[in-house]
Coordinates of C-alpha atoms in Angstrom, one line a residue:
M19 CA 12.1 56.7 150.9
K20 CA 13.4 52.9 151.6
Y21 CA 17.6 52.8 151.4
K22 CA 18.0 56.1 149.5
K23 CA 21.6 58.0 150.7
L24 CA 21.4 61.3 152.1
M25 CA 23.9 62.7 149.8
S26 CA 23.8 65.7 151.3
V27 CA 23.0 68.5 154.3
V28 CA 21.7 71.3 151.2
A29 CA 20.3 74.9 152.8
L30 CA 21.8 74.5 155.9
S31 CA 23.9 77.4 157.2
A32 CA 27.6 76.4 158.4
V33 CA 26.8 77.3 161.9
A34 CA 23.3 75.2 161.2
T35 CA 25.6 72.0 159.7
I36 CA 27.5 72.4 162.5
G37 CA 24.8 72.3 165.1
L38 CA 23.2 69.2 163.5
A39 CA 27.4 67.3 163.0
A40 CA 27.2 67.7 166.9
C41 CA 24.7 65.0 167.2
G42 CA 26.0 62.8 164.9
N43 CA 29.4 62.3 166.7
K44 CA 27.8 60.9 170.1
E45 CA 28.5 57.5 171.1
K46 CA 24.2 57.0 170.9
G47 CA 23.1 59.8 169.3
G48 CA 22.0 60.6 165.4
N49 CA 24.3 59.1 162.6
S50 CA 27.9 61.0 161.7
K51 CA 27.8 59.4 158.4
E52 CA 25.4 58.7 155.3
T53 CA 22.4 57.1 156.5
A54 CA 19.8 55.3 154.7
T55 CA 16.6 56.7 155.3
E56 CA 13.8 54.5 156.6
D57 CA 10.1 53.3 155.9
I58 CA 8.0 52.8 158.6
S59 CA 5.7 51.0 156.8
K60 CA 7.8 48.8 155.1
F61 CA 8.1 47.3 159.4
P62 CA 6.6 44.8 160.1
I63 CA 3.6 45.4 162.7
K64 CA 3.0 41.8 164.5
A65 CA 5.3 39.5 166.1
T66 CA 6.2 37.4 163.3
N67 CA 6.9 34.7 165.9
K68 CA 4.1 32.2 165.4
D69 CA 5.4 29.5 167.2
K70 CA 3.5 28.1 170.2
A71 CA 3.2 29.8 173.9
I72 CA 4.6 28.8 176.7
K73 CA 2.5 28.4 180.1
G74 CA 3.3 31.0 182.0
G75 CA 7.0 33.0 181.8
T76 CA 8.0 36.9 182.6
L77 CA 7.1 39.4 180.9
E78 CA 10.1 42.2 181.0
V79 CA 9.1 46.0 179.4
A80 CA 11.5 48.7 179.3
A81 CA 10.0 51.8 179.1
V82 CA 12.1 54.8 178.0
M83 CA 11.2 58.0 180.3
E84 CA 13.9 60.2 181.6
T85 CA 11.3 61.6 184.6
Q86 CA 9.8 59.3 187.3
F87 CA 5.8 57.9 185.4
P88 CA 4.0 60.0 188.3
G89 CA 1.9 56.9 188.7
I90 CA -1.9 58.6 188.6
F91 CA -3.5 54.8 187.0
S92 CA -6.6 55.7 186.1
E93 CA -8.1 58.2 182.7
I94 CA -9.7 60.1 183.6
F95 CA -7.1 61.4 186.4
Y96 CA -3.8 60.8 184.8
E97 CA -2.0 63.6 183.1
D98 CA 0.8 62.3 182.2
N99 CA 1.1 60.7 178.9
N100 CA 3.8 58.5 180.5
D101 CA 1.0 57.0 183.1
N102 CA -1.7 56.0 179.9
V103 CA 2.3 54.1 179.2
M104 CA 2.0 51.9 182.3
M105 CA -1.2 51.6 181.8
E106 CA -1.4 49.7 178.9
P107 CA -1.4 46.3 180.7
S108 CA -4.4 46.7 183.0
H109 CA -6.7 49.0 181.0
E110 CA -8.9 48.6 178.0
S111 CA -11.2 50.7 176.5
L112 CA -14.7 50.5 176.4
F113 CA -14.4 51.0 172.1
M114 CA -12.7 49.3 169.4
S115 CA -12.8 51.2 166.1
D116 CA -11.2 50.5 162.2
D117 CA -8.4 51.8 160.0
N118 CA -9.6 54.6 160.5
F119 CA -10.3 54.8 163.6
E120 CA -13.6 54.6 163.4
I121 CA -15.7 53.6 166.3
N122 CA -16.9 49.1 165.6
D123 CA -18.6 47.0 167.7
K124 CA -15.8 45.2 168.6
G125 CA -14.9 46.1 171.5
V126 CA -16.8 45.2 175.2
A127 CA -19.5 48.0 173.9
K128 CA -20.5 49.1 171.0
Q129 CA -23.0 52.6 170.3
E130 CA -25.4 54.4 168.2
L131 CA -25.7 57.4 167.5
D132 CA -28.9 58.9 167.4
V133 CA -28.1 62.4 165.7
D134 CA -31.4 64.6 164.4
A135 CA -33.2 63.0 168.5
K136 CA -29.0 64.3 169.6
K137 CA -28.1 61.0 171.7
A138 CA -25.6 58.9 171.9
T139 CA -26.6 54.6 173.3
I140 CA -24.3 52.7 174.4
T141 CA -24.4 49.1 174.7
L142 CA -22.4 46.5 176.8
T143 CA -22.4 43.4 174.3
K144 CA -19.6 41.3 176.7
E145 CA -19.6 39.6 180.4
A146 CA -16.7 41.3 180.6
K147 CA -16.3 41.7 184.8
W148 CA -13.3 44.0 187.0
S149 CA -10.2 42.9 188.6
D150 CA -11.9 41.6 191.2
G151 CA -14.8 39.1 190.2
K152 CA -17.2 42.2 189.8
P153 CA -19.6 42.8 186.1
V154 CA -18.5 46.2 184.5
V155 CA -22.5 47.9 184.3
A156 CA -23.9 50.6 183.8
E157 CA -22.9 51.9 187.0
D158 CA -19.6 52.2 185.7
I159 CA -20.6 53.4 182.1
M160 CA -22.2 56.4 183.7
E161 CA -19.3 56.7 187.2
P162 CA -16.6 58.7 184.6
Y163 CA -19.2 62.3 183.8
R164 CA -19.9 61.8 187.6
I165 CA -16.9 62.9 188.5
V166 CA -15.1 64.5 185.6
G167 CA -18.9 67.4 186.0
H168 CA -17.7 67.6 189.5
K169 CA -17.2 71.0 190.8
D170 CA -14.1 69.1 193.0
Y171 CA -13.0 67.2 190.3
T172 CA -9.2 68.0 190.5
G173 CA -8.0 66.7 186.5
I174 CA -7.8 68.5 183.5
R175 CA -10.8 66.8 181.6
Y176 CA -13.5 68.4 182.2
G177 CA -13.6 70.3 178.1
E178 CA -16.5 70.9 175.4
N179 CA -17.2 67.6 175.4
F180 CA -18.1 67.2 179.1
R181 CA -20.2 70.5 178.8
N182 CA -22.0 69.2 176.3
I183 CA -24.0 67.0 178.1
V184 CA -27.4 68.1 178.7
G185 CA -27.6 69.0 182.0
M186 CA -23.9 68.8 182.9
E187 CA -23.4 72.8 183.4
D188 CA -26.0 72.4 186.2
Y189 CA -24.7 69.2 187.4
H190 CA -21.5 70.8 187.9
T191 CA -22.1 73.9 189.4
G192 CA -23.8 72.4 192.0
K193 CA -28.0 73.5 190.8
A194 CA -28.5 70.2 190.4
E195 CA -27.2 66.7 192.2
N196 CA -27.7 64.4 188.8
I197 CA -27.0 65.0 185.3
S198 CA -30.3 65.2 183.9
G199 CA -29.0 63.9 180.1
I200 CA -27.8 60.8 181.1
K201 CA -30.2 58.3 181.6
K202 CA -29.4 54.0 182.4
I203 CA -31.7 52.4 180.4
D204 CA -31.3 49.1 181.8
D205 CA -27.8 47.1 183.3
K206 CA -26.7 47.3 180.2
T207 CA -28.2 50.3 178.5
V208 CA -26.8 54.2 179.7
E209 CA -28.2 57.1 177.0
I210 CA -26.5 60.0 176.8
S211 CA -28.0 63.4 175.3
Y212 CA -26.5 65.9 174.0
V213 CA -26.5 69.4 173.7
E214 CA -25.1 69.4 169.6
M215 CA -23.8 65.8 168.2
N216 CA -20.3 65.8 166.4
P217 CA -18.8 63.7 163.8
G218 CA -16.6 63.4 166.1
M219 CA -18.3 61.2 168.5
T220 CA -17.9 58.6 165.1
Q221 CA -14.4 58.3 166.2
S222 CA -12.6 56.4 169.3
G223 CA -11.7 59.3 171.4
E224 CA -12.7 61.2 173.9
E225 CA -16.1 62.9 172.6
I226 CA -18.3 60.3 174.1
W227 CA -15.6 59.0 176.8
R228 CA -14.4 56.2 175.6
S229 CA -13.6 54.9 179.9
A230 CA -15.6 53.0 182.4
V231 CA -14.9 53.5 186.0
P232 CA -15.9 51.4 188.9
A233 CA -18.5 52.7 190.4
H234 CA -18.6 50.0 193.4
V235 CA -14.9 50.8 194.1
F236 CA -15.3 55.2 193.7
K237 CA -18.5 55.6 195.0
D238 CA -17.6 56.8 198.9
I239 CA -14.8 57.9 198.0
P240 CA -14.8 62.1 198.0
V241 CA -14.3 63.4 194.6
K242 CA -11.2 65.5 196.1
D243 CA -9.3 62.6 197.0
M244 CA -10.1 60.4 194.9
V245 CA -7.3 61.8 192.6
S246 CA -4.8 60.5 196.1
S247 CA -6.5 56.9 196.4
D248 CA -5.3 53.7 196.3
A249 CA -7.3 53.5 194.0
V250 CA -6.5 55.0 192.2
R251 CA -2.4 55.6 193.3
K252 CA -1.5 51.3 194.2
T253 CA -4.6 49.1 193.5
P254 CA -7.1 49.9 190.4
V255 CA -9.7 48.2 189.7
T256 CA -9.3 47.4 185.6
F257 CA -11.0 45.1 183.2
G258 CA -8.1 44.8 181.2
P259 CA -5.6 41.1 180.9
Y260 CA -3.6 42.1 183.7
K261 CA -4.4 43.7 186.3
I262 CA -2.0 46.0 188.4
N263 CA -0.5 44.1 192.1
K264 CA 2.5 46.0 192.5
V265 CA 3.8 49.8 192.6
V266 CA 7.6 50.8 192.8
R267 CA 6.6 54.5 192.6
G268 CA 7.4 56.3 189.7
E269 CA 9.9 52.4 188.5
S270 CA 8.7 50.0 188.2
V271 CA 4.9 48.1 187.8
E272 CA 4.1 44.8 188.3
Y273 CA 1.2 43.5 186.8
V274 CA -0.8 39.6 187.3
P275 CA -3.5 38.1 185.1
N276 CA -6.9 39.6 185.9
E277 CA -8.6 36.2 186.0
Y278 CA -12.0 37.6 185.3
Y279 CA -10.4 39.1 182.4
Y280 CA -13.6 38.3 179.5
G281 CA -11.9 37.5 176.4
E282 CA -8.6 34.4 176.2
K283 CA -7.0 33.9 180.0
P284 CA -3.7 36.1 179.9
K285 CA -1.1 33.5 179.1
L286 CA 1.9 35.1 180.7
D287 CA 2.0 35.0 185.3
K288 CA 3.7 38.2 185.1
I289 CA 4.3 41.4 183.3
V290 CA 7.3 44.0 184.2
T291 CA 7.6 47.2 183.3
K292 CA 10.2 49.4 184.0
V293 CA 11.5 53.2 183.5
T294 CA 15.0 52.9 181.4
P295 CA 16.8 56.0 179.9
S296 CA 17.1 56.6 177.0
K297 CA 20.7 56.6 177.2
S298 CA 21.4 52.8 178.9
I299 CA 18.6 52.3 177.0
V300 CA 20.4 50.6 173.8
E301 CA 23.2 48.9 176.0
G302 CA 20.0 46.9 177.1
L303 CA 19.0 45.7 174.5
K304 CA 22.5 45.0 172.9
S305 CA 22.8 42.5 176.2
Q306 CA 19.4 40.8 176.2
N307 CA 17.5 42.3 179.0
Y308 CA 14.1 43.2 178.0
D309 CA 11.4 41.3 176.6
M310 CA 9.8 44.8 174.9
V311 CA 10.5 48.5 174.7
I312 CA 8.1 51.1 174.8
K313 CA 8.9 54.1 173.2
M314 CA 11.8 53.3 172.6
P315 CA 14.3 56.7 171.0
T316 CA 14.3 57.7 166.8
D317 CA 17.5 59.6 167.5
S318 CA 19.2 56.8 168.2
Y319 CA 18.0 54.2 165.5
P320 CA 20.9 53.3 164.0
N321 CA 22.9 51.6 167.2
Y322 CA 20.2 49.2 167.7
K323 CA 18.3 48.1 164.5
D324 CA 19.8 45.3 163.6
V325 CA 20.8 44.7 167.4
K326 CA 20.6 40.5 168.2
G327 CA 17.4 38.8 169.8
Y328 CA 14.9 41.7 168.3
E329 CA 12.4 42.5 165.8
I330 CA 11.9 46.6 165.8
L331 CA 7.7 46.8 164.8
G332 CA 6.8 50.4 163.8
R333 CA 3.5 52.4 162.5
Q334 CA 3.0 55.6 162.5
E335 CA 2.5 58.1 165.6
L336 CA -0.4 59.2 166.4
S337 CA 1.9 63.0 167.2
Y338 CA 3.9 65.0 166.2
S339 CA 6.1 67.8 167.0
Y340 CA 5.3 71.2 166.2
L341 CA 6.7 74.7 167.6
G342 CA 4.4 76.7 169.6
F343 CA 3.8 80.6 170.3
K344 CA 3.1 82.0 173.1
M345 CA 0.6 84.8 172.7
G346 CA -1.2 85.2 175.5
K347 CA -2.6 83.5 178.8
I348 CA -5.7 80.8 180.2
A349 CA -8.8 82.7 182.3
G350 CA -10.4 80.7 185.9
D351 CA -12.6 79.7 183.6
S352 CA -10.2 77.8 180.9
T353 CA -11.5 81.1 178.8
I354 CA -8.8 82.0 176.2
E355 CA -7.1 85.4 176.0
Y356 CA -5.7 86.0 173.5
N357 CA -3.1 88.7 173.7
K358 CA -2.3 91.1 170.4
D359 CA 0.2 93.2 171.5
A360 CA 2.2 90.1 172.7
K361 CA 5.4 89.3 171.2
M362 CA 4.6 86.5 168.9
A363 CA 1.7 88.3 168.2
N364 CA 3.3 89.3 164.3
K365 CA 2.2 86.7 162.1
S366 CA 5.1 88.3 160.1
L367 CA 7.9 86.9 162.7
R368 CA 5.9 83.5 162.8
Q369 CA 5.8 83.1 159.4
A370 CA 9.7 83.9 158.7
M371 CA 10.3 81.9 162.5
A372 CA 9.0 79.0 160.3
Y373 CA 10.9 80.1 156.6
A374 CA 14.3 79.4 158.7
V375 CA 14.6 75.7 159.5
D376 CA 14.7 72.7 157.1
N377 CA 12.9 70.0 159.2
K378 CA 13.8 68.0 156.1
V379 CA 17.0 68.0 157.2
V380 CA 16.8 67.0 160.2
A381 CA 13.7 64.2 160.4
D382 CA 16.8 62.7 158.1
K383 CA 19.6 63.5 160.1
F384 CA 18.9 63.3 163.4
Y385 CA 16.0 60.8 163.0
N386 CA 17.3 58.7 159.8
G387 CA 13.8 58.7 158.3
L388 CA 11.6 58.1 161.5
R389 CA 10.0 61.5 161.3
T390 CA 9.5 62.9 158.8
D391 CA 9.2 67.1 157.9
G392 CA 5.4 68.3 159.5
S393 CA 3.3 70.4 156.7
T394 CA -0.8 70.5 158.7
L395 CA -1.6 70.1 162.2
I396 CA -3.4 67.4 160.6
P397 CA -0.8 64.4 160.5
P398 CA -0.7 62.3 157.9
V399 CA -2.1 59.3 159.8
F400 CA -5.4 60.1 159.9
A401 CA -4.9 59.7 156.0
K402 CA -8.8 60.7 155.1
F403 CA -8.4 64.5 156.8
H404 CA -4.7 64.8 156.8
A405 CA -4.0 68.0 153.8
K406 CA -1.9 66.8 151.3
D407 CA -2.1 69.5 149.2
V408 CA -1.6 72.1 152.0
K409 CA 2.7 72.9 151.7
G410 CA 3.9 73.6 155.4
Y411 CA 6.9 75.7 155.3
K412 CA 9.9 75.1 154.1
Q413 CA 14.0 76.7 154.8
D414 CA 13.9 79.9 152.4
M415 CA 16.2 82.3 154.2
D416 CA 15.7 85.3 151.9
K417 CA 11.7 85.0 153.0
A418 CA 12.2 85.0 155.7
N419 CA 14.2 87.7 156.0
K420 CA 11.6 90.1 153.9
L421 CA 9.2 89.2 155.8
L422 CA 10.8 90.7 159.2
D423 CA 12.2 94.2 157.2
E424 CA 8.6 94.1 155.6
A425 CA 7.1 93.6 159.5
G426 CA 9.9 96.8 160.6
Y427 CA 12.4 94.0 162.4
K428 CA 15.1 96.0 161.4
K429 CA 18.7 96.1 163.1
K430 CA 20.3 99.2 164.2
D431 CA 24.1 99.9 162.6
G432 CA 26.8 98.1 164.7
E433 CA 24.1 95.9 166.3
D434 CA 24.2 91.7 165.8
F435 CA 20.3 91.7 166.2
R436 CA 17.4 93.1 164.9
R437 CA 14.8 94.7 167.3
D438 CA 10.3 95.0 167.4
P439 CA 8.6 97.1 164.9
K440 CA 8.9 100.0 167.4
G441 CA 13.0 100.1 167.6
E442 CA 12.7 98.7 170.9
K443 CA 15.8 95.5 171.6
L444 CA 13.3 92.0 171.0
E445 CA 14.8 88.9 173.4
I446 CA 13.0 86.0 172.2
K447 CA 13.1 82.9 175.0
F448 CA 12.9 79.7 173.3
A449 CA 11.3 77.3 176.0
S450 CA 12.6 73.2 175.3
M451 CA 12.5 69.8 176.8
S452 CA 15.7 68.0 177.7
G453 CA 16.6 64.3 177.8
G454 CA 18.0 62.4 175.0
D455 CA 21.0 62.9 172.7
T456 CA 19.9 65.5 170.0
A457 CA 17.4 67.4 172.8
Q458 CA 21.0 69.6 173.2
P459 CA 22.3 69.6 170.0
L460 CA 18.1 70.3 167.9
A461 CA 17.4 73.0 170.1
E462 CA 21.0 74.8 168.9
Y463 CA 20.2 74.1 165.2
Y464 CA 16.7 76.3 166.5
M465 CA 17.9 79.2 167.4
N466 CA 21.8 78.9 165.1
Q467 CA 19.4 78.7 162.2
W468 CA 17.3 82.3 164.1
K469 CA 20.7 83.9 164.5
E470 CA 20.9 83.7 161.1
I471 CA 17.8 85.9 160.1
G472 CA 19.0 88.2 163.0
L473 CA 16.6 87.4 166.0
D474 CA 18.3 87.2 169.1
V475 CA 16.6 83.5 170.8
K476 CA 18.1 82.7 174.2
L477 CA 17.2 79.1 176.1
T478 CA 14.0 78.9 178.8
T479 CA 16.6 79.7 181.9
G480 CA 19.0 79.5 179.9
R481 CA 19.2 75.7 179.2
L482 CA 16.6 72.1 178.8
L483 CA 14.1 72.0 180.8
D484 CA 13.5 68.5 182.2
Q485 CA 9.7 67.4 180.8
N486 CA 7.9 68.2 184.2
A487 CA 9.2 72.1 185.4
F488 CA 8.9 72.5 181.1
Y489 CA 5.2 71.8 180.9
D490 CA 5.0 73.8 184.4
K491 CA 6.3 76.7 183.1
L492 CA 4.1 76.4 180.0
Q493 CA 0.3 75.6 181.9
N494 CA 0.7 78.0 184.0
D495 CA 1.1 80.9 181.2
D496 CA 5.2 82.2 182.8
P497 CA 6.6 84.4 180.5
E498 CA 9.9 83.4 180.3
I499 CA 8.5 81.4 177.2
D500 CA 7.7 83.1 174.7
V501 CA 8.5 79.9 172.1
Y502 CA 8.1 76.7 172.8
Q503 CA 9.0 73.3 171.3
A504 CA 7.2 70.5 171.9
A505 CA 4.8 67.3 170.8
W506 CA 1.3 66.8 171.4
G507 CA 0.2 63.2 171.1
T508 CA -3.2 63.4 169.6
G509 CA -6.1 60.9 170.1
S510 CA -8.0 59.0 167.7
N511 CA -10.0 61.6 166.6
P512 CA -8.8 63.9 164.7
S513 CA -10.4 66.9 165.5
P514 CA -8.2 69.6 166.6
T515 CA -10.6 71.1 168.5
G516 CA -8.9 70.3 171.4
L517 CA -6.2 71.5 171.2
Y518 CA -6.4 75.1 169.3
G519 CA -9.6 75.8 170.6
P520 CA -11.6 79.2 172.3
K521 CA -11.1 76.9 175.2
A522 CA -8.8 74.5 175.0
A523 CA -7.2 73.6 178.3
F524 CA -4.5 72.6 176.3
N525 CA -4.0 75.4 173.8
Y526 CA -1.0 76.3 175.0
T527 CA -0.1 78.8 172.2
R528 CA -3.3 80.7 173.6
F529 CA -3.9 81.6 170.4
T530 CA -7.9 82.4 169.5
S531 CA -9.5 84.3 167.0
E532 CA -12.6 85.2 165.4
E533 CA -11.8 82.7 161.8
N534 CA -10.4 80.3 163.8
T535 CA -13.3 79.5 165.8
K536 CA -15.6 79.8 163.1
L537 CA -13.4 77.2 161.2
L538 CA -13.1 74.8 164.1
K539 CA -17.0 74.9 164.6
N540 CA -17.3 74.0 160.9
I541 CA -15.3 71.0 161.7
D542 CA -17.6 69.3 164.7
S543 CA -20.6 71.3 163.2
N544 CA -23.6 68.8 162.4
K545 CA -23.0 69.4 159.0
S546 CA -19.6 67.3 159.0
F547 CA -22.1 64.3 159.4
D548 CA -22.2 64.8 155.5
A549 CA -19.1 62.8 154.4
D550 CA -17.7 65.9 151.7
Y551 CA -18.4 68.5 153.7
R552 CA -16.1 67.5 157.2
L553 CA -13.5 67.2 154.2
K554 CA -13.5 70.6 152.9
A555 CA -13.6 72.1 156.4
F556 CA -10.5 69.7 157.6
K557 CA -8.8 71.4 154.9
E558 CA -9.8 75.5 155.0
W559 CA -8.9 75.0 159.1
Q560 CA -5.7 73.3 158.4
E561 CA -4.9 75.2 155.6
Y562 CA -5.6 78.6 157.5
A563 CA -3.3 77.2 160.4
K564 CA -0.7 77.4 158.0
E565 CA -0.9 80.8 156.9
E566 CA -1.4 81.8 161.0
A567 CA 1.4 80.0 161.8
F568 CA 0.5 80.4 165.7
A569 CA 2.2 76.8 165.9
I570 CA 4.4 74.7 163.6
P571 CA 4.3 70.9 162.4
T572 CA 8.3 70.7 162.2
L573 CA 8.1 66.5 162.2
Y574 CA 5.8 64.0 161.9
R575 CA 6.1 60.8 164.1
N576 CA 6.9 57.8 163.4
E577 CA 7.2 54.8 166.7
V578 CA 8.7 51.9 166.3
R579 CA 8.7 49.0 169.3
P580 CA 11.6 46.4 169.7
I581 CA 10.2 43.0 170.8
S582 CA 12.2 40.2 171.1
E583 CA 11.8 36.9 168.8
R584 CA 10.8 34.9 172.0
V585 CA 7.4 37.1 171.4
T586 CA 4.3 35.9 170.2
G587 CA 1.1 36.9 169.7
F588 CA 1.6 41.0 169.9
D589 CA -0.1 42.9 167.4
W590 CA 0.6 46.8 167.3
A591 CA -1.5 47.5 165.0
Y592 CA -4.6 50.7 165.4
D593 CA -7.5 48.2 164.5
A594 CA -5.7 45.4 166.2
P595 CA -9.1 42.2 165.8
T596 CA -8.9 42.5 170.1
N597 CA -6.5 43.7 173.1
P598 CA -3.0 42.6 172.1
W599 CA -2.4 42.6 176.1
A600 CA -4.6 39.4 175.8
E601 CA -2.3 37.9 173.4
I602 CA 1.1 38.1 174.5
G603 CA 2.8 35.4 175.6
V604 CA 6.8 34.1 174.9
T605 CA 7.9 30.8 173.4
A606 CA 10.7 30.1 175.9
E607 CA 12.3 30.2 178.6
S608 CA 14.9 32.6 178.2
R609 CA 15.4 35.3 176.0
K610 CA 19.1 33.7 175.1

């Protein structure tokens, strides 16, 4: 795909073409001329500067965000991915993984699974210490389970993975003071007993919790007060290569070396990460204001691809964009309540909306190939499990119109828009987020395409929503949302149960069915420890999800990270052998 010219925009109506061109004519968004599409596999994955790092120095990092970060520096409490970005230099997982995201023995801890006995054993293998000098011990591995499982826990992590631990439900409801299925073997070893074993436990995800919590810090803080405590908001104790030294709320974080880090001594004196809006990030790069940019927008790639003083790292992203259709609500016990009479519960309506758009043209025109059109809800970064032969929805306006006609969505004489099968007026509310130069024209493109097949689609509240308002409405099942455009960060476990399962808080479509639940259970069952069975289970679910169209993958995402030419030692590969923040340094006093 590299350097192939985008010769023409085909299969788009005139009005849609105008919508796409609107992006290209903006100074910092899209590209108004024919542009080569890029191949992410050709980008470097680590700093090519091999010079020796100088002693000390300050690394200045820009994190592209349209809103302030909430400032919850804890893996068990954070909900906004912006906080996760701010934890990169300071927080480290217990486990490391290979290029298939399967846990290996190179991290602070290793794990061993006994499938027949339904047990996992976690053993600390390195003499890691917290940033206050205390050793990381077995109690610290157990502490996240005690907090997340507690009845006063206020976060979102208490889901199927935690309920699957023997004794967790009794602990959660207050019937037991401890979790019977979690046992300390010695100061370095913890044994966890499960109700069912899951092949996702081999992955570096959340089936087996990946982080530790300093028990000596949190043991005296009531669980209900933890999320607002200094231990989470201001002075978190961590065992990564750097520790948080100063927080300017919502704006920046300053890190200094963790003098007790178990690995190679951090090279820098300081790291400062500042929130930077997308509208100013390109000019900031051109002025060489930063050593690194996290979450660099790909829609403005032509404007910075050759920027002086930088190289651009690239990799497939553990995420995808999608269109979701609201079809129910979530109950107080986290059970999805699907409503078969919901506005968007008609499969033909959902499929027609999918056939109306051309996501390949969107990917090439808006993102220069740094995003690609989606086909299934398992992105290709999971090469083993992505079903290549399951074809996604390609634009077919005739098929879209036929589906609507046959399902009874018809116009009355003299009307511009279709009515629902009962003959009532149909207005569909579409929620999409603001941010970046492409947000508005992309939302307009989708709405224009749906108008072309006779659907009256309007923006929720009449405008794009900022990220906080968008997710507040989505999570609370606001009736103002019928269809929405969003993105998922999948994590490193390819199982889709946490996003589309019958008890998944993140199942924002609120779709569930017996067949969907059965197919998801097959993916996560004991039988799926057999590689061939698991591959078959993944394929069957992807085929079903495509047919039901409760969520339509629109774009697979690739991510880029500009780094200054003075940066050395940074390895962005998912299977990097060490924490990249432990190795990073600079080879000159200044970027200029």
